[in-house]
mmCIF file of C-alpha atoms in Angstrom:
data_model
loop_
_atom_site.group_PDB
_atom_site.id
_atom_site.type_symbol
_atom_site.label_atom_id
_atom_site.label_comp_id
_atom_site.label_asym_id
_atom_site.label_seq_id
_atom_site.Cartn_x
_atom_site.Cartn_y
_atom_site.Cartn_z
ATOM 1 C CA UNK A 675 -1.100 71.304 68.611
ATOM 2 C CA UNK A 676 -0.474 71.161 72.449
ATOM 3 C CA UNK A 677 2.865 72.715 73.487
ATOM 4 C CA UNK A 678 5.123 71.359 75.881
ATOM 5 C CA UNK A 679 5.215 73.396 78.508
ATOM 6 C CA UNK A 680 5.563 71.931 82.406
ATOM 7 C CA UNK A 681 5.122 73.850 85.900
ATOM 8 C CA UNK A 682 7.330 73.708 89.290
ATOM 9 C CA UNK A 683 9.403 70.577 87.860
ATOM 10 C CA UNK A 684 12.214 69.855 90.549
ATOM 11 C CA UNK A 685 16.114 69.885 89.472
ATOM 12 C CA UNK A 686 18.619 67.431 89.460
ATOM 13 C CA UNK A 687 22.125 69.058 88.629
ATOM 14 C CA UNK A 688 24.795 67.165 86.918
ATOM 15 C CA UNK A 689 28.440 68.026 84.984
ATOM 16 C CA UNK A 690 29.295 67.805 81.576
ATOM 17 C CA UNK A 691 29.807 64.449 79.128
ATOM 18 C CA UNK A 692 27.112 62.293 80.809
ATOM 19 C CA UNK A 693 27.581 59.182 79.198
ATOM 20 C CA UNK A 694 25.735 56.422 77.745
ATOM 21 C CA UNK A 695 27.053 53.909 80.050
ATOM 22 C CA UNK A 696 26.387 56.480 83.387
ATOM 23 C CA UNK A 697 22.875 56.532 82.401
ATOM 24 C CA UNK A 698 22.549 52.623 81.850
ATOM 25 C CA UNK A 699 25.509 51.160 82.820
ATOM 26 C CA UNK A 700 26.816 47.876 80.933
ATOM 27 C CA UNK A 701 26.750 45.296 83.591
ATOM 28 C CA UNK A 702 22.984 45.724 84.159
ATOM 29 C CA UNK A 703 22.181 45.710 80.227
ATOM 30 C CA UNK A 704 20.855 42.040 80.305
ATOM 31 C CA UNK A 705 18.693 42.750 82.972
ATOM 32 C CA UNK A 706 14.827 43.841 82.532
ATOM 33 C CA UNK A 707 14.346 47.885 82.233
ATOM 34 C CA UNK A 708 12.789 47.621 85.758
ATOM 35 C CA UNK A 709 16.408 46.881 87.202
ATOM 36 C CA UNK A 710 18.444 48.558 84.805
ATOM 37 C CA UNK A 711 16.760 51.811 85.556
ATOM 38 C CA UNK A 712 17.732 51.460 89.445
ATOM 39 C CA UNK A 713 21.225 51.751 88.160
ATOM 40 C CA UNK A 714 20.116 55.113 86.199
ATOM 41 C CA UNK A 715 23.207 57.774 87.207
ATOM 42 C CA UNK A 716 24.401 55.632 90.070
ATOM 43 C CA UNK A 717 28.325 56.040 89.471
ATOM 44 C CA UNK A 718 27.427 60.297 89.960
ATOM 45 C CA UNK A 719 24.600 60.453 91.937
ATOM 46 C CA UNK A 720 24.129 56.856 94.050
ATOM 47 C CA UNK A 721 21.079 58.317 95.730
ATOM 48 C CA UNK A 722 19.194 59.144 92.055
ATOM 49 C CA UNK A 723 16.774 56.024 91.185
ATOM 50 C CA UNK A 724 15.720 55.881 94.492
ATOM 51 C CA UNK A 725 14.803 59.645 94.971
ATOM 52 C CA UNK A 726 13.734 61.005 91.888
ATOM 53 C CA UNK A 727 10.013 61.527 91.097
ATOM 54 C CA UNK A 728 8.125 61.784 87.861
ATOM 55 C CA UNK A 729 8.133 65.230 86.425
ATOM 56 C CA UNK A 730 11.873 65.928 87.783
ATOM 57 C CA UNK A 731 14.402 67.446 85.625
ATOM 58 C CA UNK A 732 17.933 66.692 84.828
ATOM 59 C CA UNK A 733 20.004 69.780 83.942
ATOM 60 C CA UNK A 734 23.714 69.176 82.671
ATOM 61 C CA UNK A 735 26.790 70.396 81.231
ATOM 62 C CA UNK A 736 27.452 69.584 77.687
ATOM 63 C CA UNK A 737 27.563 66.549 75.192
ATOM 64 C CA UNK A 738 24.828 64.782 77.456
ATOM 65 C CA UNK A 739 24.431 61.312 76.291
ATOM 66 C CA UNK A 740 27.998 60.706 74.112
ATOM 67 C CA UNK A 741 28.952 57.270 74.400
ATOM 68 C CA UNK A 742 27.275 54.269 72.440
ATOM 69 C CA UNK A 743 23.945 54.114 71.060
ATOM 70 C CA UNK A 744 22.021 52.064 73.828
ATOM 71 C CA UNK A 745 18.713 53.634 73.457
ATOM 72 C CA UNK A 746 18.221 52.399 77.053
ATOM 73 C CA UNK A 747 20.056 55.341 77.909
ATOM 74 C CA UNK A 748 16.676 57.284 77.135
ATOM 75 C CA UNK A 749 14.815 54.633 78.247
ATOM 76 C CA UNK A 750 16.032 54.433 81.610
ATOM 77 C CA UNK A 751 15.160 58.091 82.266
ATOM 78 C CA UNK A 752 11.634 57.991 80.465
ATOM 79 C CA UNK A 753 11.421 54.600 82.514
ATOM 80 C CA UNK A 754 11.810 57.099 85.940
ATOM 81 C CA UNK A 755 9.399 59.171 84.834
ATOM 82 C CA UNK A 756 12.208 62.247 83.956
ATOM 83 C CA UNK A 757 9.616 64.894 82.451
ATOM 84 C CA UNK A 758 13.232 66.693 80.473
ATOM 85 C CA UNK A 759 16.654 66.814 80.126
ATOM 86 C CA UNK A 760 18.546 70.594 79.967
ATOM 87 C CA UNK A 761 21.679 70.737 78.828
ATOM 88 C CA UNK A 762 23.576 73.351 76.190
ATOM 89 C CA UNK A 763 24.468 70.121 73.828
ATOM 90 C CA UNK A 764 23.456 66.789 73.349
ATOM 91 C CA UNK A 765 25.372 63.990 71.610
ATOM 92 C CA UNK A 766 23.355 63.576 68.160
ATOM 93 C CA UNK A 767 22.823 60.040 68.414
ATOM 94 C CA UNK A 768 20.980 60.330 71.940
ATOM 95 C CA UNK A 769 19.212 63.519 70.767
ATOM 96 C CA UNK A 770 17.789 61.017 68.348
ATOM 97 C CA UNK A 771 17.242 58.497 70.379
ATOM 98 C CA UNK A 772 15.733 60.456 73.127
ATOM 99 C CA UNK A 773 12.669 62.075 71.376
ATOM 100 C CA UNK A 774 12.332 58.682 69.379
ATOM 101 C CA UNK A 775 11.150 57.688 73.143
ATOM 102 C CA UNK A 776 9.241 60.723 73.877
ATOM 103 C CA UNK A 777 11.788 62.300 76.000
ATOM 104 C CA UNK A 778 12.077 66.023 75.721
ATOM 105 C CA UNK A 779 15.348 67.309 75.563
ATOM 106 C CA UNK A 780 16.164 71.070 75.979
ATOM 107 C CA UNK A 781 19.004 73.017 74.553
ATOM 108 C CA UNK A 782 19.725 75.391 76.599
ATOM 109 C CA UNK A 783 23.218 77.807 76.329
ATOM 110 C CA UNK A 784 22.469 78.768 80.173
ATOM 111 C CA UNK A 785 21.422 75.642 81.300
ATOM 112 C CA UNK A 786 24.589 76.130 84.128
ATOM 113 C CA UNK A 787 22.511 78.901 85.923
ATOM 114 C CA UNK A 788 19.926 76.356 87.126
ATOM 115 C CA UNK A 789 20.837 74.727 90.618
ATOM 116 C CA UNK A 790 19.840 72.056 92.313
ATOM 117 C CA UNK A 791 16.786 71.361 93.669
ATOM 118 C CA UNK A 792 14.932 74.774 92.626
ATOM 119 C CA UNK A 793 11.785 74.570 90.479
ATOM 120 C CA UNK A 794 11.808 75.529 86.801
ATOM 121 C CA UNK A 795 9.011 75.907 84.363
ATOM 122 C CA UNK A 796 8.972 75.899 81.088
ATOM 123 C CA UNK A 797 6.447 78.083 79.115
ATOM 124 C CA UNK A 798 6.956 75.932 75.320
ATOM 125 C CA UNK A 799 9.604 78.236 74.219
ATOM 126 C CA UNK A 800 11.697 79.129 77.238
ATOM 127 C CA UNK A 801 12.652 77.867 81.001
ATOM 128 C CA UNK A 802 11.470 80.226 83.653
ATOM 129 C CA UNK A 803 12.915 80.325 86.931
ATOM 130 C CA UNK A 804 11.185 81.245 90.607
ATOM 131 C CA UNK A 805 12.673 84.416 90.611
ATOM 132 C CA UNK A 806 11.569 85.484 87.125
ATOM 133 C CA UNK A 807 14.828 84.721 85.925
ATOM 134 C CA UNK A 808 14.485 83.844 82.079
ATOM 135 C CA UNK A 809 16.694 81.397 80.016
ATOM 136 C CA UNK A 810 15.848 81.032 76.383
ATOM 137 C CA UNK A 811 16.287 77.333 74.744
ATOM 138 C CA UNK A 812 16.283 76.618 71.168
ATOM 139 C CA UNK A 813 13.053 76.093 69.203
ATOM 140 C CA UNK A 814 11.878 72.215 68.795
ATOM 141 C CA UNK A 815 10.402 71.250 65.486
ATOM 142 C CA UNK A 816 6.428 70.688 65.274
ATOM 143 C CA UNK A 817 7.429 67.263 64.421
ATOM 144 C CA UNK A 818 9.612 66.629 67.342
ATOM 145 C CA UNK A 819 7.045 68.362 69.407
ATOM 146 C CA UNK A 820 4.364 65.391 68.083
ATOM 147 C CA UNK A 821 6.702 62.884 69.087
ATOM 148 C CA UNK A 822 6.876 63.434 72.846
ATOM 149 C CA UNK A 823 3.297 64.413 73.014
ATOM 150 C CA UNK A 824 2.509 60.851 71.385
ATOM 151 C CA UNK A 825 5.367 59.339 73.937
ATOM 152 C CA UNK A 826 7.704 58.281 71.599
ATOM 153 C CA UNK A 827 7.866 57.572 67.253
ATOM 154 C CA UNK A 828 6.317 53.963 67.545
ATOM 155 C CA UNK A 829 3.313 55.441 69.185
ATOM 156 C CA UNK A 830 3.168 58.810 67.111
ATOM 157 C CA UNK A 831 3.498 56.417 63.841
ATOM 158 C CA UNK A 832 0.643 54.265 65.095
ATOM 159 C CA UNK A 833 -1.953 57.093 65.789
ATOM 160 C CA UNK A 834 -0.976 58.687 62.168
ATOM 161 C CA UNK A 835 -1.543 55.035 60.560
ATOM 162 C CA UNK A 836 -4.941 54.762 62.244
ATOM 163 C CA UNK A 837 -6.228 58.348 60.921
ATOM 164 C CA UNK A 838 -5.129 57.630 57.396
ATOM 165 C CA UNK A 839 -3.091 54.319 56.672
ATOM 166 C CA UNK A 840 -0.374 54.414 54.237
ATOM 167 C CA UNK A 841 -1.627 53.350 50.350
ATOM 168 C CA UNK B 103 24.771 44.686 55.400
ATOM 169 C CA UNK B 104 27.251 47.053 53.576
ATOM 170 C CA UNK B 105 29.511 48.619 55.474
ATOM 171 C CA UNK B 106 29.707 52.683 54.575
ATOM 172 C CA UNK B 107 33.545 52.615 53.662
ATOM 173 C CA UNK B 108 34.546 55.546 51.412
ATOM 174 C CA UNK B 109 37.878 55.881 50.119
ATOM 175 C CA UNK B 110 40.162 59.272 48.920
ATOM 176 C CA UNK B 111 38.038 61.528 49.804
ATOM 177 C CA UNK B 112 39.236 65.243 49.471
ATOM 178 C CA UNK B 113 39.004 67.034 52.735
ATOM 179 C CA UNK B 114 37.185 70.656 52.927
ATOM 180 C CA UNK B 115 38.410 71.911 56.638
ATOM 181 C CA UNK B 116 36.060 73.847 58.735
ATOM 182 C CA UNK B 117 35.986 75.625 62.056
ATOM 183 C CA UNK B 118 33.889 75.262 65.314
ATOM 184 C CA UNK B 119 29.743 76.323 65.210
ATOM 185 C CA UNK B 120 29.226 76.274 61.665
ATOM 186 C CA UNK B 121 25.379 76.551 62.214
ATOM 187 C CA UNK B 122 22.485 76.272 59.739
ATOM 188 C CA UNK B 123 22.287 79.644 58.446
ATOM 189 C CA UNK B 124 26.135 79.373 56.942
ATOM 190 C CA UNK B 125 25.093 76.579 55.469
ATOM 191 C CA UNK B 126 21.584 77.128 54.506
ATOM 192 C CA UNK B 127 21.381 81.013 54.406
ATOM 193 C CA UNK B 128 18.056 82.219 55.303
ATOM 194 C CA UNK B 129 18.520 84.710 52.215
ATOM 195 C CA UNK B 130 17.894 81.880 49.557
ATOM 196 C CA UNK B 131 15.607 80.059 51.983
ATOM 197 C CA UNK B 132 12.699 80.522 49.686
ATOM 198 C CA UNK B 133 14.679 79.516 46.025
ATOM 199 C CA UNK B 134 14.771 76.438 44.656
ATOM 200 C CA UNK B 135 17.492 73.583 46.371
ATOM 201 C CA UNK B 136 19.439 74.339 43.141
ATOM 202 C CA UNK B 137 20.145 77.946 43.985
ATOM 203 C CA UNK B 138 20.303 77.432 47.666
ATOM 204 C CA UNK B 139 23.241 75.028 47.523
ATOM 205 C CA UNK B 140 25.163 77.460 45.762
ATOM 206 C CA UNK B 141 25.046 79.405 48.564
ATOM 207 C CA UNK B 142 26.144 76.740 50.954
ATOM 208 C CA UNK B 143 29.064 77.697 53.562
ATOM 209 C CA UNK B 144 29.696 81.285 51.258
ATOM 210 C CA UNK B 145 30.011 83.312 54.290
ATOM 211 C CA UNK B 146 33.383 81.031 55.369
ATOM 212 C CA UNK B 147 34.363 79.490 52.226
ATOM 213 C CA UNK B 148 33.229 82.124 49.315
ATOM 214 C CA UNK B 149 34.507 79.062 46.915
ATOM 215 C CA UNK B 150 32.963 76.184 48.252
ATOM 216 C CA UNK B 151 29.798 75.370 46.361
ATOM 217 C CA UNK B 152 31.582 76.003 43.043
ATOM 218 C CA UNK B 153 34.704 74.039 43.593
ATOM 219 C CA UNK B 154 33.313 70.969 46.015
ATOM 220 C CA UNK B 155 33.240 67.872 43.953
ATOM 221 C CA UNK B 156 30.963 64.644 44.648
ATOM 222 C CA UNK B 157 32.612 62.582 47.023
ATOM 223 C CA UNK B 158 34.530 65.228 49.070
ATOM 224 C CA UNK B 159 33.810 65.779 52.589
ATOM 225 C CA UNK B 160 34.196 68.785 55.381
ATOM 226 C CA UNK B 161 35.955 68.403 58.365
ATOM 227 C CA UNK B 162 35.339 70.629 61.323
ATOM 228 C CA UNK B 163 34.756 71.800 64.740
ATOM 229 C CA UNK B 164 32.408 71.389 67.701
ATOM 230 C CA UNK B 165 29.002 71.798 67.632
ATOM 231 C CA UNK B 166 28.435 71.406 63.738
ATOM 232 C CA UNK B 167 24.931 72.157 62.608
ATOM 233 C CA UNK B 168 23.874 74.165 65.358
ATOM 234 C CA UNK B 169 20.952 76.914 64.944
ATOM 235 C CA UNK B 170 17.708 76.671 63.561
ATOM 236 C CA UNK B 171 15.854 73.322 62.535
ATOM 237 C CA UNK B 172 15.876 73.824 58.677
ATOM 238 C CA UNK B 173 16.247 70.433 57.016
ATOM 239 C CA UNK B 174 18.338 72.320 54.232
ATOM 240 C CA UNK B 175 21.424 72.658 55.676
ATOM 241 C CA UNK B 176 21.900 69.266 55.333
ATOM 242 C CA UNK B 177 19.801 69.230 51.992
ATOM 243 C CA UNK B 178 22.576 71.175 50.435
ATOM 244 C CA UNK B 179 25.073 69.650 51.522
ATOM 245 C CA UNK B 180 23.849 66.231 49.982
ATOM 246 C CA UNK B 181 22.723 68.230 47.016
ATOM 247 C CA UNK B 182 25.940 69.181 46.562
ATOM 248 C CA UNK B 183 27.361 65.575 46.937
ATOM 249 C CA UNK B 184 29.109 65.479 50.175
ATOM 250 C CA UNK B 185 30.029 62.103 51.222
ATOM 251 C CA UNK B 186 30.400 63.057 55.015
ATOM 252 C CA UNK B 187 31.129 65.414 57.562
ATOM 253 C CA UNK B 188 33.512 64.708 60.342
ATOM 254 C CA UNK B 189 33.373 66.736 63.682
ATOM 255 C CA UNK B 190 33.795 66.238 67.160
ATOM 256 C CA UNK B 191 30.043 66.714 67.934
ATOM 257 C CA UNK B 192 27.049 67.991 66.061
ATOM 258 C CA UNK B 193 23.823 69.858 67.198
ATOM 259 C CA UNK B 194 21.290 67.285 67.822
ATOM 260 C CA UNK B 195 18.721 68.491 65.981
ATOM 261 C CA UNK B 196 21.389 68.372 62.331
ATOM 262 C CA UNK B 197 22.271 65.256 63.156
ATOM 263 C CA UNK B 198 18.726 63.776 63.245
ATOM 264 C CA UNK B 199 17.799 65.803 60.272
ATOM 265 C CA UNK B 200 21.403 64.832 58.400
ATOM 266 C CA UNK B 201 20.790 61.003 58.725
ATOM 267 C CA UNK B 202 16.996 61.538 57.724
ATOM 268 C CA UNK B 203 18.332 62.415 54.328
ATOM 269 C CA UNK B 204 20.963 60.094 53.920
ATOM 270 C CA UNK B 205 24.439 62.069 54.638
ATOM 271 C CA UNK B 206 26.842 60.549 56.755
ATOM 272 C CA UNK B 207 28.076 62.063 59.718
ATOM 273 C CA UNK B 208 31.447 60.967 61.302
ATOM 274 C CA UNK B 209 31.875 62.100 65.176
ATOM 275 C CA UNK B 210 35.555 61.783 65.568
ATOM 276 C CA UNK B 211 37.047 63.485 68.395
ATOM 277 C CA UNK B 212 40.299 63.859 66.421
ATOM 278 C CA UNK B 213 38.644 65.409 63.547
ATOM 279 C CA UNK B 214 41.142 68.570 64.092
ATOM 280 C CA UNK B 215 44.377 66.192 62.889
ATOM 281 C CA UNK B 216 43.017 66.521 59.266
ATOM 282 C CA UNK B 217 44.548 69.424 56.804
ATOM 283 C CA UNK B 218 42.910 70.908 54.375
ATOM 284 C CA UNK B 219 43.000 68.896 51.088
ATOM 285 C CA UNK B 220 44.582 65.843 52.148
ATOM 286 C CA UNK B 221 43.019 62.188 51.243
ATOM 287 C CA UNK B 222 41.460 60.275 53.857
ATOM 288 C CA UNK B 223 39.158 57.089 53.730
ATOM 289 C CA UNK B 224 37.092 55.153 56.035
ATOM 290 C CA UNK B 225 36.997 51.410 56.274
ATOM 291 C CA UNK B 226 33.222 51.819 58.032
ATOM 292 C CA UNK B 227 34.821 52.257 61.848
ATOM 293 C CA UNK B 228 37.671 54.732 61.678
ATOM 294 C CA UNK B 229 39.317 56.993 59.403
ATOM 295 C CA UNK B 230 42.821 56.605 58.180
ATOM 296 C CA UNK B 231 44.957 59.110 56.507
ATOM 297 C CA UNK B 232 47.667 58.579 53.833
ATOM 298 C CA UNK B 233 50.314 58.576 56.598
ATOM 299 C CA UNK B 234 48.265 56.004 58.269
ATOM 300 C CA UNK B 235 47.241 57.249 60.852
ATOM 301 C CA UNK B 236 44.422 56.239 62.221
ATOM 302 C CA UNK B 237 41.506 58.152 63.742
ATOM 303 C CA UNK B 238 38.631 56.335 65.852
ATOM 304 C CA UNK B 239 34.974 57.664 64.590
ATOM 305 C CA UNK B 240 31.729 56.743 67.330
ATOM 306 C CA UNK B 241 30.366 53.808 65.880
ATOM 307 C CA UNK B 242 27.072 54.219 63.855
ATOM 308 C CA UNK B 243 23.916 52.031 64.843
ATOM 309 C CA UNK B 244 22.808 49.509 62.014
ATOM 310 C CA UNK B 245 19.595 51.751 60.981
ATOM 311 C CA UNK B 246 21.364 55.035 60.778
ATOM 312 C CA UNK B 247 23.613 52.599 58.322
ATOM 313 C CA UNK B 248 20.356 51.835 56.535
ATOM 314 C CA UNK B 249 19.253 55.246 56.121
ATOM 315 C CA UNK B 250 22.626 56.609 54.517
ATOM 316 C CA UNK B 251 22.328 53.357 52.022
ATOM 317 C CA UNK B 252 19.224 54.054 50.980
ATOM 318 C CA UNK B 253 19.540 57.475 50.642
ATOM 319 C CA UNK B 254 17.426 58.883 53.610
ATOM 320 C CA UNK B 255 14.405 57.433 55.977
ATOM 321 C CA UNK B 256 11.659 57.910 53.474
ATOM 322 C CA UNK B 257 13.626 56.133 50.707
ATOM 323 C CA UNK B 258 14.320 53.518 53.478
ATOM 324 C CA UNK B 259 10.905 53.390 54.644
ATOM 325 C CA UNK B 260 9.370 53.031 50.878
ATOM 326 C CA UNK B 261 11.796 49.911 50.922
ATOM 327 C CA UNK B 262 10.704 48.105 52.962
ATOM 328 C CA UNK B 263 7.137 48.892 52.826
ATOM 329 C CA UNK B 264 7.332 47.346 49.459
ATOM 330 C CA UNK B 265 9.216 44.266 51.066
ATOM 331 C CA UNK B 266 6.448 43.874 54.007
ATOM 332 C CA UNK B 267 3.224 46.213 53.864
ATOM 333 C CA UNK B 268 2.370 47.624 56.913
ATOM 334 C CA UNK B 269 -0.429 45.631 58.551
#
């Protein structure tokens, strides 16, 4: 299996109890992911859809994602092109919802060292900063792993099906 | 749908971090689930798995589940017949694995009003205690409902692969 590592990925450095409705706010939920995702972090960061690049990272304080279950919430920030989220805690029902997308999501107790704009890497079992600094994150299941290598559980369900389809 | 009421259920009170190896300890790890779940929470309630009853549930603090990935911990705790656990948040990882086998898990930000052996029931959105008080829960999305009825995603899945084969 391929491990999830990722070089020089840029940061974008948020507070605690990111919610649901921060990441894809209500009044654009009828809209098409396209324009939803412009609204991505807007009430904290205005500047964010229009500046961040695939591969970024988002780093934040705890319970990331509490709120409803929107998966757009995920979506929005696979939709950008967000390579991982960092943060100590994640609400459970995003955590699921996330890697159901393929988004990685790392737990990370020292998440708060990481600042803005410096480049992190991760190695598959730990973040690494520019100046060797090293923070440890907890270990991600093989099967979690699969999903966001397959980019999300529809996709990872439909390889699996083709190389042996269910009796 | 049915909605995943519950009533009188006695209350088993908890702190904060309970993680995976006080529930599943990695010294029965390799026993059967049998003699496992007798070992459930012993390092913080020495009593637990021989005086928890079907139907009861545990109440506790932040970050429930945290720790390793180990599906146990919340094997044991449906093995032992808990009907739910209520806590202000839950590590990520439990709560995907928790759901996956069909135990219901209440985030309820108030979870720290409930005493130790008192009553409480849920009418499928909040809890309410025999002073009737009420306590708001996060609401639960319609297929984590479907996986606690059916006892767990591959019990769910084996449902309704019988009702429409995959193509």
């Amino acid at each position: 299996m391929k491990t999830l590592r990722f070089d020089a990925a840029r940061v974008w450095r948020l507070g605690a109890d990111i919610d649901t409705d921060v990441l894809a706010p209500g009044a654009y939920m009828k809209h098409s992911m396209d324009v939803l995702a412009q609204h991505c972090l807007e009430s904290v960061r205005p500047e964010f859809a229009a500046q961040v690049r695939a591969g970024d990272v988002l780093v934040a304080g705890p319970n990331f994602g509490i709120g409803s279950s929107r998966e757009q919430a995920a979506g929005a920030l696979v939709h950008l092109g967000l390579r991982a989220v960092i943060a100590p805690s994640f609400s459970g029902l995003f955590f699921r919802n996330a890697f159901n997308l393929g988004l990685l999501l790392l737990t990370c107790e020292s998440a708060f060292l990481l600042h803005e704009g410096e480049s992190v890497r991760f190695d598959g079992q730990q973040l690494i900063r520019a100046n060797r600094e090293v923070l440890p994150c907890a270990p991600i299941p093989d099967f979690l792993q699969d999903m966001v290598h397959a980019g999300g559980l529809l996709n990872l369900l439909k390889q699996q099906f083709q190389q042996s389809p269910p009796l």
